[in-house]
XYZ file of C-alpha atoms in Angstrom:
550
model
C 145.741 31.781 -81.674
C 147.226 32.314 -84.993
C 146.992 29.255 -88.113
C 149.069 29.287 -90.547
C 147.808 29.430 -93.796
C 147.695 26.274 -96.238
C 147.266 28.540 -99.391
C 150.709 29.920 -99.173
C 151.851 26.379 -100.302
C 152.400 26.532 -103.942
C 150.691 23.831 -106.121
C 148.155 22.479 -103.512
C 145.303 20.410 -104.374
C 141.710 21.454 -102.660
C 139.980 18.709 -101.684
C 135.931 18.404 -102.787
C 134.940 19.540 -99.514
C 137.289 22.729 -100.059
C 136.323 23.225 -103.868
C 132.456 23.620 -102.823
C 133.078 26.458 -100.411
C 135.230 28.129 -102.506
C 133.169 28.144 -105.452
C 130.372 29.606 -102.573
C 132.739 31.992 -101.826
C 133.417 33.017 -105.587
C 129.641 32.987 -106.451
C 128.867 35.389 -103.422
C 131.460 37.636 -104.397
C 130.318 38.182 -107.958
C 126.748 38.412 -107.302
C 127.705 41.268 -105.086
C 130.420 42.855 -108.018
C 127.551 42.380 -110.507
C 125.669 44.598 -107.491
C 128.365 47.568 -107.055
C 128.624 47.768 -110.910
C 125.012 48.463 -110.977
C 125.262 51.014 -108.497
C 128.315 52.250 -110.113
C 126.319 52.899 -113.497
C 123.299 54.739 -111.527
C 125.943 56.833 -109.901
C 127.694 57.674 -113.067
C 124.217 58.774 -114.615
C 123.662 60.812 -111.934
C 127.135 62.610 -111.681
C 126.919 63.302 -115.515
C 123.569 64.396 -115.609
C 124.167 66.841 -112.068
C 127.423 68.073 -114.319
C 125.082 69.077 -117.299
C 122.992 70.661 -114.964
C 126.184 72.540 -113.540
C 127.781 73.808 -116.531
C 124.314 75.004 -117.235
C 124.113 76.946 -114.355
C 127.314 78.113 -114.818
C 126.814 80.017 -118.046
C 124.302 81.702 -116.245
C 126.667 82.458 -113.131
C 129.207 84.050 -115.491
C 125.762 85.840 -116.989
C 124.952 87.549 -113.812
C 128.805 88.029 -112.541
C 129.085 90.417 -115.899
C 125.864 92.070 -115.284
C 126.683 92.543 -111.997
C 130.410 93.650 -113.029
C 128.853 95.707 -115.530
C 126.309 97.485 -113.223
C 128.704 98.189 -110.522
C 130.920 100.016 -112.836
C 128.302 102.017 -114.328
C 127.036 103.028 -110.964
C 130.202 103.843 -109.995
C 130.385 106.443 -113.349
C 127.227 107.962 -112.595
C 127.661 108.056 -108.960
C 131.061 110.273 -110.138
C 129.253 112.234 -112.442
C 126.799 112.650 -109.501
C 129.698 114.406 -106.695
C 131.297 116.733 -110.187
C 127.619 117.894 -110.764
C 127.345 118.431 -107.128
C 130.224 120.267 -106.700
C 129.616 122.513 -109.648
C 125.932 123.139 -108.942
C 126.927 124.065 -104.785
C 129.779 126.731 -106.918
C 127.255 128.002 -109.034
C 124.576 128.117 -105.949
C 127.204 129.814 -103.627
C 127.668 132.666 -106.889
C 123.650 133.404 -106.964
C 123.288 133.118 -103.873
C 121.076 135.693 -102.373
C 123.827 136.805 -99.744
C 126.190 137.722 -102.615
C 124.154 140.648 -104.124
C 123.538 141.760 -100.361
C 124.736 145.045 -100.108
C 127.438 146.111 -98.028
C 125.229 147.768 -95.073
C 123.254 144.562 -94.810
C 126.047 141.885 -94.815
C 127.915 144.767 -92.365
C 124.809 144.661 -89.832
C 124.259 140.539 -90.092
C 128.414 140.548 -89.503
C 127.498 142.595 -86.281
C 124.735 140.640 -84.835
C 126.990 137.418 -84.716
C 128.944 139.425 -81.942
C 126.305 138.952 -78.789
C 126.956 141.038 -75.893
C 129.020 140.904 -73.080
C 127.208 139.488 -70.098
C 127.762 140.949 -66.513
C 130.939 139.799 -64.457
C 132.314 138.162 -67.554
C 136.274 137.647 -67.823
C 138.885 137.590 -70.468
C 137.886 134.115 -71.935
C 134.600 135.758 -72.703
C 136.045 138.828 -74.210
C 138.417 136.389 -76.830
C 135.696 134.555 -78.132
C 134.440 137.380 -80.411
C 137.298 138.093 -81.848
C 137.530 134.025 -83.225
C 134.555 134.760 -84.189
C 134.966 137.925 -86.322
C 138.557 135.854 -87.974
C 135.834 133.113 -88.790
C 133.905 135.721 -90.709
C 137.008 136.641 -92.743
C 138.040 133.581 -93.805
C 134.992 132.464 -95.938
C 136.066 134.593 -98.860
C 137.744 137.897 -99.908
C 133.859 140.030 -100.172
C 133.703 138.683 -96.960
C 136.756 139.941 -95.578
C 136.643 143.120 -97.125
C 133.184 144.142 -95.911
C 133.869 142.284 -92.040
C 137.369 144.313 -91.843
C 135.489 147.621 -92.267
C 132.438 146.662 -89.768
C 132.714 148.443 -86.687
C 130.997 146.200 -84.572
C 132.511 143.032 -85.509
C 135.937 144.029 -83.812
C 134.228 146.024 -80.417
C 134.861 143.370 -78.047
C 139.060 143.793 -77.169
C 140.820 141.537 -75.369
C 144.243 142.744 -73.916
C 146.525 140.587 -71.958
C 149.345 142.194 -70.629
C 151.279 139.349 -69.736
C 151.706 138.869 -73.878
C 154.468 139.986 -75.759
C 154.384 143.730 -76.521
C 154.354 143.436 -80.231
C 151.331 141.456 -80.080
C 149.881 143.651 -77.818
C 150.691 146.525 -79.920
C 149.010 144.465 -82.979
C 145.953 143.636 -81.493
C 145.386 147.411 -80.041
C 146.176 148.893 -83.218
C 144.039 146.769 -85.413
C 141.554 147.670 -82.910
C 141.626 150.872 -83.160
C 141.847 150.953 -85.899
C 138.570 148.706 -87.101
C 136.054 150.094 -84.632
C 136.356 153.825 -85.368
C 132.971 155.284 -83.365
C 131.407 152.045 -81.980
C 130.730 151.180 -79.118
C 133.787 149.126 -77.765
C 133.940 146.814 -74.945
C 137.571 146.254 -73.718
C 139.410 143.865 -70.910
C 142.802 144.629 -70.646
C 143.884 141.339 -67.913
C 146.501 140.411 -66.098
C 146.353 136.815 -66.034
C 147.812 133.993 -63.532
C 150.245 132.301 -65.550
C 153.393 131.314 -63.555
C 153.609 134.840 -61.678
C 155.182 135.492 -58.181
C 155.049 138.400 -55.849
C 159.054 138.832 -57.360
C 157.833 138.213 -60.716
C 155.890 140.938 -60.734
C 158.509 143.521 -59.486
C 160.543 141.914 -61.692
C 158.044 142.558 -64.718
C 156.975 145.805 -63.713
C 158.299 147.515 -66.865
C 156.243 145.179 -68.909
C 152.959 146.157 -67.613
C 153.890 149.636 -67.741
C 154.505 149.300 -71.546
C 151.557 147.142 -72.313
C 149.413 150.113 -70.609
C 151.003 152.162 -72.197
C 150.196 150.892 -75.444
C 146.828 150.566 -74.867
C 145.934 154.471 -75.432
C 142.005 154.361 -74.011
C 142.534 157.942 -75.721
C 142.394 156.633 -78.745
C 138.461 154.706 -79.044
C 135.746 157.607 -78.433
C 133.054 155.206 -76.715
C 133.540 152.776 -74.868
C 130.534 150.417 -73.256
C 132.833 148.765 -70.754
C 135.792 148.900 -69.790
C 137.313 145.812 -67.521
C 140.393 145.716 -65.647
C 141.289 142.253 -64.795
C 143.929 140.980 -62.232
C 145.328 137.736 -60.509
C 145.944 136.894 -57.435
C 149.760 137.056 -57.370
C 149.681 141.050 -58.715
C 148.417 143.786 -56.229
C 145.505 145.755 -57.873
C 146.758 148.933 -56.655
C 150.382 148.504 -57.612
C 149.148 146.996 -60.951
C 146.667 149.641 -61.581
C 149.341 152.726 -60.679
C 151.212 151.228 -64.066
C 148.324 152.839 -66.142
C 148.803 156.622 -67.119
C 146.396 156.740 -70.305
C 142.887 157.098 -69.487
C 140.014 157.266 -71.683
C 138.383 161.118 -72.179
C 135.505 159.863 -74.595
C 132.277 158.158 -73.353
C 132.183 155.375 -70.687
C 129.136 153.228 -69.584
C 130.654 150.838 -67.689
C 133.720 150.132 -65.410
C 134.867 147.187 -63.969
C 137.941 146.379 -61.921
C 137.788 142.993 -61.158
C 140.955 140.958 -59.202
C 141.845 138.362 -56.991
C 142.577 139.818 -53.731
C 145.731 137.843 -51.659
C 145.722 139.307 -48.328
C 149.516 138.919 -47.960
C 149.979 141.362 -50.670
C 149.711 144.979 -48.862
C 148.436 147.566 -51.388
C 150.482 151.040 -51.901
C 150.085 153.377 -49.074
C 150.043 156.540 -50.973
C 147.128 154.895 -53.476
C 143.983 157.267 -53.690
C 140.805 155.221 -55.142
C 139.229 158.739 -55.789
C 142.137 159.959 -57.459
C 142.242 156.869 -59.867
C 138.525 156.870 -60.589
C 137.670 160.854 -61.466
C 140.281 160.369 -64.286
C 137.862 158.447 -66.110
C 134.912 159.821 -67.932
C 131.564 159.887 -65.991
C 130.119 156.635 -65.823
C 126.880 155.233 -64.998
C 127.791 151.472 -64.096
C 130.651 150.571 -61.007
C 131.324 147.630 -60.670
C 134.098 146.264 -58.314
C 134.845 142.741 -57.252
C 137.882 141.256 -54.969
C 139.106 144.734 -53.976
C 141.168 144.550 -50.620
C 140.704 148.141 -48.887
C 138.951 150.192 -51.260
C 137.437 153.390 -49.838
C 136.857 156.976 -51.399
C 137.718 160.590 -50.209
C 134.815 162.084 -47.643
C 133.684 164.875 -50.367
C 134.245 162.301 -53.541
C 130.611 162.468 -55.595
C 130.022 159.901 -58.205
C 126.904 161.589 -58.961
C 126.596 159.535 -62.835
C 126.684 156.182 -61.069
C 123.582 154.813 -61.159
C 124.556 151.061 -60.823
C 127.050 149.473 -57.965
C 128.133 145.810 -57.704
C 130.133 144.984 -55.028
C 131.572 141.411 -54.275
C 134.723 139.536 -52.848
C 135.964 142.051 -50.747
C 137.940 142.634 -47.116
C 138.111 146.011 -45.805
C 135.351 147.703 -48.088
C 134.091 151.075 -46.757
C 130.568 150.995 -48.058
C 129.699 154.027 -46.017
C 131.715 156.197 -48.148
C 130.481 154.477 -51.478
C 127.021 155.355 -50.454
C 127.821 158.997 -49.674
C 129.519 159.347 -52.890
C 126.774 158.047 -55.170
C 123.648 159.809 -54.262
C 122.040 158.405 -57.385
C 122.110 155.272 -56.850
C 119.392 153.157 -58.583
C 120.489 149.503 -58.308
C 123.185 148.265 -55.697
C 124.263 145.156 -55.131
C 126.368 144.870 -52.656
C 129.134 142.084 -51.192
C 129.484 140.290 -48.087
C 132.518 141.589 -46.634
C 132.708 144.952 -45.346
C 134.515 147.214 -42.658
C 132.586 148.431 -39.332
C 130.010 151.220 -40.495
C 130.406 154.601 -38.671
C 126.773 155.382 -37.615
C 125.456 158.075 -40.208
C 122.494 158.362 -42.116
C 122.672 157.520 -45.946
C 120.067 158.615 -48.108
C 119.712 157.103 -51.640
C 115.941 158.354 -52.815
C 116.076 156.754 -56.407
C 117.408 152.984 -55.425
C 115.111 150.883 -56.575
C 116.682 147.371 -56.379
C 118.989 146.031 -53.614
C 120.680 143.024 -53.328
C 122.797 141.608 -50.566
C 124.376 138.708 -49.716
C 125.146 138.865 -45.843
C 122.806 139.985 -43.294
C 125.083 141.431 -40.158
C 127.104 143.522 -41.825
C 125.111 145.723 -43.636
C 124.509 149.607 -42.179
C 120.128 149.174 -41.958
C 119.740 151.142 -39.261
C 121.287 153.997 -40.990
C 120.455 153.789 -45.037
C 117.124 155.329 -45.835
C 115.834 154.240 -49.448
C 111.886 155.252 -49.696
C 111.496 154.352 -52.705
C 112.716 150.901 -52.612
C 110.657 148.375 -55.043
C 113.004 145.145 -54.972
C 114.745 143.365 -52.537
C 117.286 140.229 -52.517
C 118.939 138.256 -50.200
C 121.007 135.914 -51.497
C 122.580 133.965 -47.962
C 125.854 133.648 -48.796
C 127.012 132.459 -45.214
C 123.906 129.774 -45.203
C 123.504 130.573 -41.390
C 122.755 133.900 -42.293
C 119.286 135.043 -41.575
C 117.186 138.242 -41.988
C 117.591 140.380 -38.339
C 115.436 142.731 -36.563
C 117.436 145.421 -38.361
C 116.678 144.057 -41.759
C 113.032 143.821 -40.909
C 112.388 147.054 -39.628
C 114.029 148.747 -42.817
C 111.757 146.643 -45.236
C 108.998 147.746 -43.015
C 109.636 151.270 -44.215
C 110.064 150.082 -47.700
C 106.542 151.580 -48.593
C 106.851 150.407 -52.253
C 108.309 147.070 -51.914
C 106.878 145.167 -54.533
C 109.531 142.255 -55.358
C 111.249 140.133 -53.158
C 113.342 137.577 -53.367
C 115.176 135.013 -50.777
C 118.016 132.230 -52.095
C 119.357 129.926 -49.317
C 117.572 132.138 -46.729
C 115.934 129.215 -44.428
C 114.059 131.231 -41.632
C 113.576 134.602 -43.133
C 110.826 133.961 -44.615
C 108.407 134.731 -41.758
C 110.442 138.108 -40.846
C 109.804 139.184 -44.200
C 106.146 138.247 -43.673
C 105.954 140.464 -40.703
C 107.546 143.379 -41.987
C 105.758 144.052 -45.409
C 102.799 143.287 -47.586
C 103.260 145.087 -50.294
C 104.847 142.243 -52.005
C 103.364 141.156 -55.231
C 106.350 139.242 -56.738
C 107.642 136.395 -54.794
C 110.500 134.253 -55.353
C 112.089 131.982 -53.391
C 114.645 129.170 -53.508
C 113.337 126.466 -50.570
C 113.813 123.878 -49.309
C 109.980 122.427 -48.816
C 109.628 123.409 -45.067
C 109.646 126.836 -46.008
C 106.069 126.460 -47.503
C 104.861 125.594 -44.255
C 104.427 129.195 -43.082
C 103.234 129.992 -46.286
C 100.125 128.220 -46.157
C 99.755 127.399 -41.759
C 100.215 130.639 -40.986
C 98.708 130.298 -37.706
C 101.099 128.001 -36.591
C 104.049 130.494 -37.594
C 102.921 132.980 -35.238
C 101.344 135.011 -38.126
C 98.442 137.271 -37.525
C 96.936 136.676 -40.792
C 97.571 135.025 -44.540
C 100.973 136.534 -45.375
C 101.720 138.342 -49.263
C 98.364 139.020 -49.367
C 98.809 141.509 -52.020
C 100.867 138.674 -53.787
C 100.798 138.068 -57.708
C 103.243 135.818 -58.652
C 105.323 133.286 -56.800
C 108.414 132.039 -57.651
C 109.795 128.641 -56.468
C 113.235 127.154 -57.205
C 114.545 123.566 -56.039
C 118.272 123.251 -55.639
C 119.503 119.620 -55.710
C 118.793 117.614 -52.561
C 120.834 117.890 -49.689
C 120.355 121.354 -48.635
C 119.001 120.413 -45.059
C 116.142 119.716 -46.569
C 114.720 116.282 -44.403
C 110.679 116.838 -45.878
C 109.688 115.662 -49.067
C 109.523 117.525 -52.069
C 106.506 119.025 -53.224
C 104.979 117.836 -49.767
C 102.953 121.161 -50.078
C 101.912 121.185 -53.621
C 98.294 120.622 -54.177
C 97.772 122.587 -50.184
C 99.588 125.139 -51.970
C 97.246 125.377 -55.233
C 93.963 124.477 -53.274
C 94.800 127.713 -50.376
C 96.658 130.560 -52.784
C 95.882 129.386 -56.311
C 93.040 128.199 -57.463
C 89.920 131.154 -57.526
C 86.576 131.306 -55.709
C 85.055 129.806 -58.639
C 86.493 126.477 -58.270
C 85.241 124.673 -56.020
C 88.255 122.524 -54.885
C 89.411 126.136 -53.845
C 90.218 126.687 -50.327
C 90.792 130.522 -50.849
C 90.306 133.131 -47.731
C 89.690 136.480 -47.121
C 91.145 139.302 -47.853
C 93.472 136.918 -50.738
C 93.121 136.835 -54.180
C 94.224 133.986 -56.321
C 97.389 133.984 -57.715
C 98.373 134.915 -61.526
C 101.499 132.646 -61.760
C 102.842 129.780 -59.722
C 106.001 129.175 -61.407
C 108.700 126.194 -60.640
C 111.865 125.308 -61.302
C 113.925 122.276 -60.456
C 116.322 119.972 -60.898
C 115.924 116.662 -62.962
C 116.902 115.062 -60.054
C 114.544 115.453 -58.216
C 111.330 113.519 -58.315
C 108.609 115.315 -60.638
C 105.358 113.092 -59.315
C 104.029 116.255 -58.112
C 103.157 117.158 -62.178
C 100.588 114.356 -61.588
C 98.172 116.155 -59.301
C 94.870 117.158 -60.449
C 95.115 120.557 -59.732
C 98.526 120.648 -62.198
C 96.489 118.760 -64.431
C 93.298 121.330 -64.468
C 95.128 124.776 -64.903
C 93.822 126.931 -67.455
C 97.821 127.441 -68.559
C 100.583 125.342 -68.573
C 104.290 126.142 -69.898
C 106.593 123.447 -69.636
C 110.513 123.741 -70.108
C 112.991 120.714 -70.163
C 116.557 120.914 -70.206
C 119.354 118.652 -69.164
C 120.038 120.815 -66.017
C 116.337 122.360 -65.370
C 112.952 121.720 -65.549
C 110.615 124.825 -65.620
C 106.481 124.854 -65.289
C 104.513 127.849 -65.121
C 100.773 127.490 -64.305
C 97.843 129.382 -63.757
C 94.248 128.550 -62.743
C 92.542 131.804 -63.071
C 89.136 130.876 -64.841
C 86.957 134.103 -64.720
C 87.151 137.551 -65.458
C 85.889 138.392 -61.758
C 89.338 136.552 -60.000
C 91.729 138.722 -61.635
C 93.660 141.267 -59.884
C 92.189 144.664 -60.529
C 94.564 147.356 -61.823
């Protein structure tokens, strides 16, 4: 409820009653004026005095801000001085530097050990990396170039591609040969992929003709290898009848390497013996994804000394064999024609490798002097046979084996030979089993008693392997490892303890086995980590009376 207010009428009289509280009122409110101004006056003191103290402080703010300024630009001079003194003192380095007053020869042979070899079965890519190499070299400065441009060896490696442009392929063959003069050259001349058809290439055929033509093998004296390279869209024989210049200097090893496409027949009238004696003798064949190769009856190869065969339908081995009586190291494919029943003597092969079991002429090649053997099961149901046995059975100096992805030949091998000292296998962990229960393999005795060292490598998991890894380990160490002299040795007659128990395997699987005492009491222990691998070697031979006598 609202009242109106008296005091708005003008000229009114307060009555006693009235007068008293209002003089209450007005005493109340100066009491508590005479209160705020005393608060006002403390407040005042204390804002003046906190001002003093601020523009005090502030003096000394601007102080430090001009130091500060002061300091920062001064760093910044000497920090400038710092990069100029720098760059002069890495000039005047780089001028006495030690590899400046290297003489030619010396700065020519450091040039030529940045160029590293070519590895076996390596393709063009391989072969162009050198040469970015050797342009690297060039550019640092003009001593540089000068000395690189007249080192032999820095321009051996040459990389051809035929499906370039002929002036280029003119420019890079006669720099060539023009920079390696008497060394020892290593040369791919490629056809490569690309966007080629079957019609392509008949349309093209002029090119390739030209590009080998250019390419005058004439023209470099020695030559390490030389590689012909071909796709699978470009016949090797109707590519390789293109080439009319052979080489009539030195040659170590040759390569033709393709990829075969069955639907492309190869020329009738081609003659692989024809083709190959117009080549200097070499030592090294090697011939991979070759549809229908085969030599002449009275063809000798009697230089070859290496053969690698691989990727191939129609191969006649039998003819191969005939034709290189010299043979020391063969390694041959998994695809090969019907052998006609002969018998092929190779006396001086020493190392064999194959990679499938049933098509491969035992019964017929005779190698006595045979001293290691690999089986690499390309097939994966592939498995040593009866034949296979019986001819390492006659391998009288068999002394390495090896087995990759070869699940039940281990006990055939057993059977057949024991004059193994070199073992290697890659396993799965059953294949231990026989290793160490021989009894329950159906072995006569310990098998590999003669053995040395053993060799074990782990693929990933998965390859039907259902035991657990390193199941076997410490049975393993305890029955073929550890000497008479220990006493956790379980050792038997007639074996001798192994030299070397050496294991590889993949990070992914588990590594618990590195736990066991016996890995933790070997007298050696060589451990190898990468991202892909881990390697251990070990060996537990204590005394001078376990090691193998000589």
């Amino acid at each position: 409820m609202l009242l109106p207010n008296p005091n708005a009428t003008q000229n009114r009289v307060p009555d006693a009653r009235e007068l008293a509280t209002l003089r209450s009122i007005a005493k109340s409110k100066e009491e508590f004026a005479e209160s705020i101004k005393a608060h006002i006056t403390e407040a005042r003191a204390t804002y003046e005095g906190a001002m003093e103290r601020y523009k005090a402080q502030q003096l000394v703010l601007e102080s430090l801000l001009s130091e500060v300024h002061t300091a920062k630009h001064f760093l910044s001079v000497l920090e400038t001085q710092k990069m100029n003194l720098e760059d002069e003192m890495h000039e005047l380095h780089g001028l006495i530097h030690p590899i400046r007053r290297c003489p030619t020869e010396v700065l020519s042979n450091i040039f030529a050990m940045t160029i590293g070899p070519i590895s076996e079965n390596e393709g063009y890519s391989s072969y162009s990396r050198p040469l970015i190499q050797a342009y690297k070299i060039l550019g640092v400065c003009k001593y540089w170039r000068d000395v690189g441009v007249q080192c032999p060896q820095l321009w051996a490696v040459i990389p051809i591609c035929l499906n370039d442009e002929l002036k280029r392929i003119r420019t890079c063959w006669n720099r060539s040969v023009k920079r390696v003069k008497h060394a020892s050259a290593s040369i791919c001349i490629a056809i490569r992929d690309s966007d080629y058809s079957k019609n392509d290439f008949h349309r093209d055929r002029q090119h390739f003709r030209d590009g080998f033509g250019i390419c005058d093998l004439r023209q470099i004296p020695n030559i390490s290898i030389l590689r012909l390279e071909g796709c699978s869209s470009v016949e090797v024989t109707q590519a390789l009848s293109l080439m009319t210049l052979f080489p009539t200097g030195s040659l170590e090893r040759f390569q033709v390497a393709w990829d075969w496409e069955r639907e492309i027949e190869p020329l009738e009238w081609w003659s692989w013996t024809t083709f190959l004696q117009r080549f200097p003798p070499f030592t090294s064949f090697e011939l991979n994804g070759v549809q229908d190769f085969a030599v002449d009856e009275r063809a000798t190869f009697s230089t070859v000394k290496w053969l690698y065969l691989s990727s191939h339908f129609g191969c006649r081995l039998g003819g191969l064999l005939v034709a290189c009586p010299n043979l020391e190291y063969l390694d041959a494919g998994s695809i090969f024609e019907t052998m006609v029943s002969s018998n092929y003597q190779i006396p001086n092969l020493k190392e064999l490798v194959v990679h499938a079991i049933y098509d491969f002429p035992w019964e017929w090649l005779k190698t006595p002097n045979l001293a290691s053997f690999c089986f690499t099961n390309a097939n994966l149901d592939d498995d040593i046979n009866d034949a296979c046995s019986t001819f390492l059975s006659e391998a009288q100096h068999l002394t390495s084996v090896e087995l990759r992805r070869a699940r039940d030949s281990f006990v055939k091998v057993a059977r057949a030979t024991d004059t193994v000292l070199h073992l290697t296998l890659e396993l799965h962990e059953a294949m231990l089993e026989p290793f160490l229960r021989w009894e329950e393999a159906g072995l006569t005795g310990p098998p590999f008693t003669k053995l040395k060292t053993l060799s074990l490598f782990y693929p990933e998991r998965g390859f039907r392997d259902e035991v657990p890894v390193f199941l076997y380990f410490d049975e393993l160490v305890s029955k073929r490892c550890l000497p008479p002299s220990n006493r956790e040795s379980h050792l038997v007659a007639p074996l001798r303890p192994l030299e070397t128990l050496f294991i590889e395997q993949n990070p992914a699987l588990p590594s618990t086995w590195m736990n066991s005492i016996h890995c933790q009491t070997s007298t050696a222990q060589i451990v190898k980590r990468s991202k892909r691998l881990l390697s251990v070697t070990l060996s537990w031979v204590l005394n001078e009376e376990d090691l193998w006598d000589e």
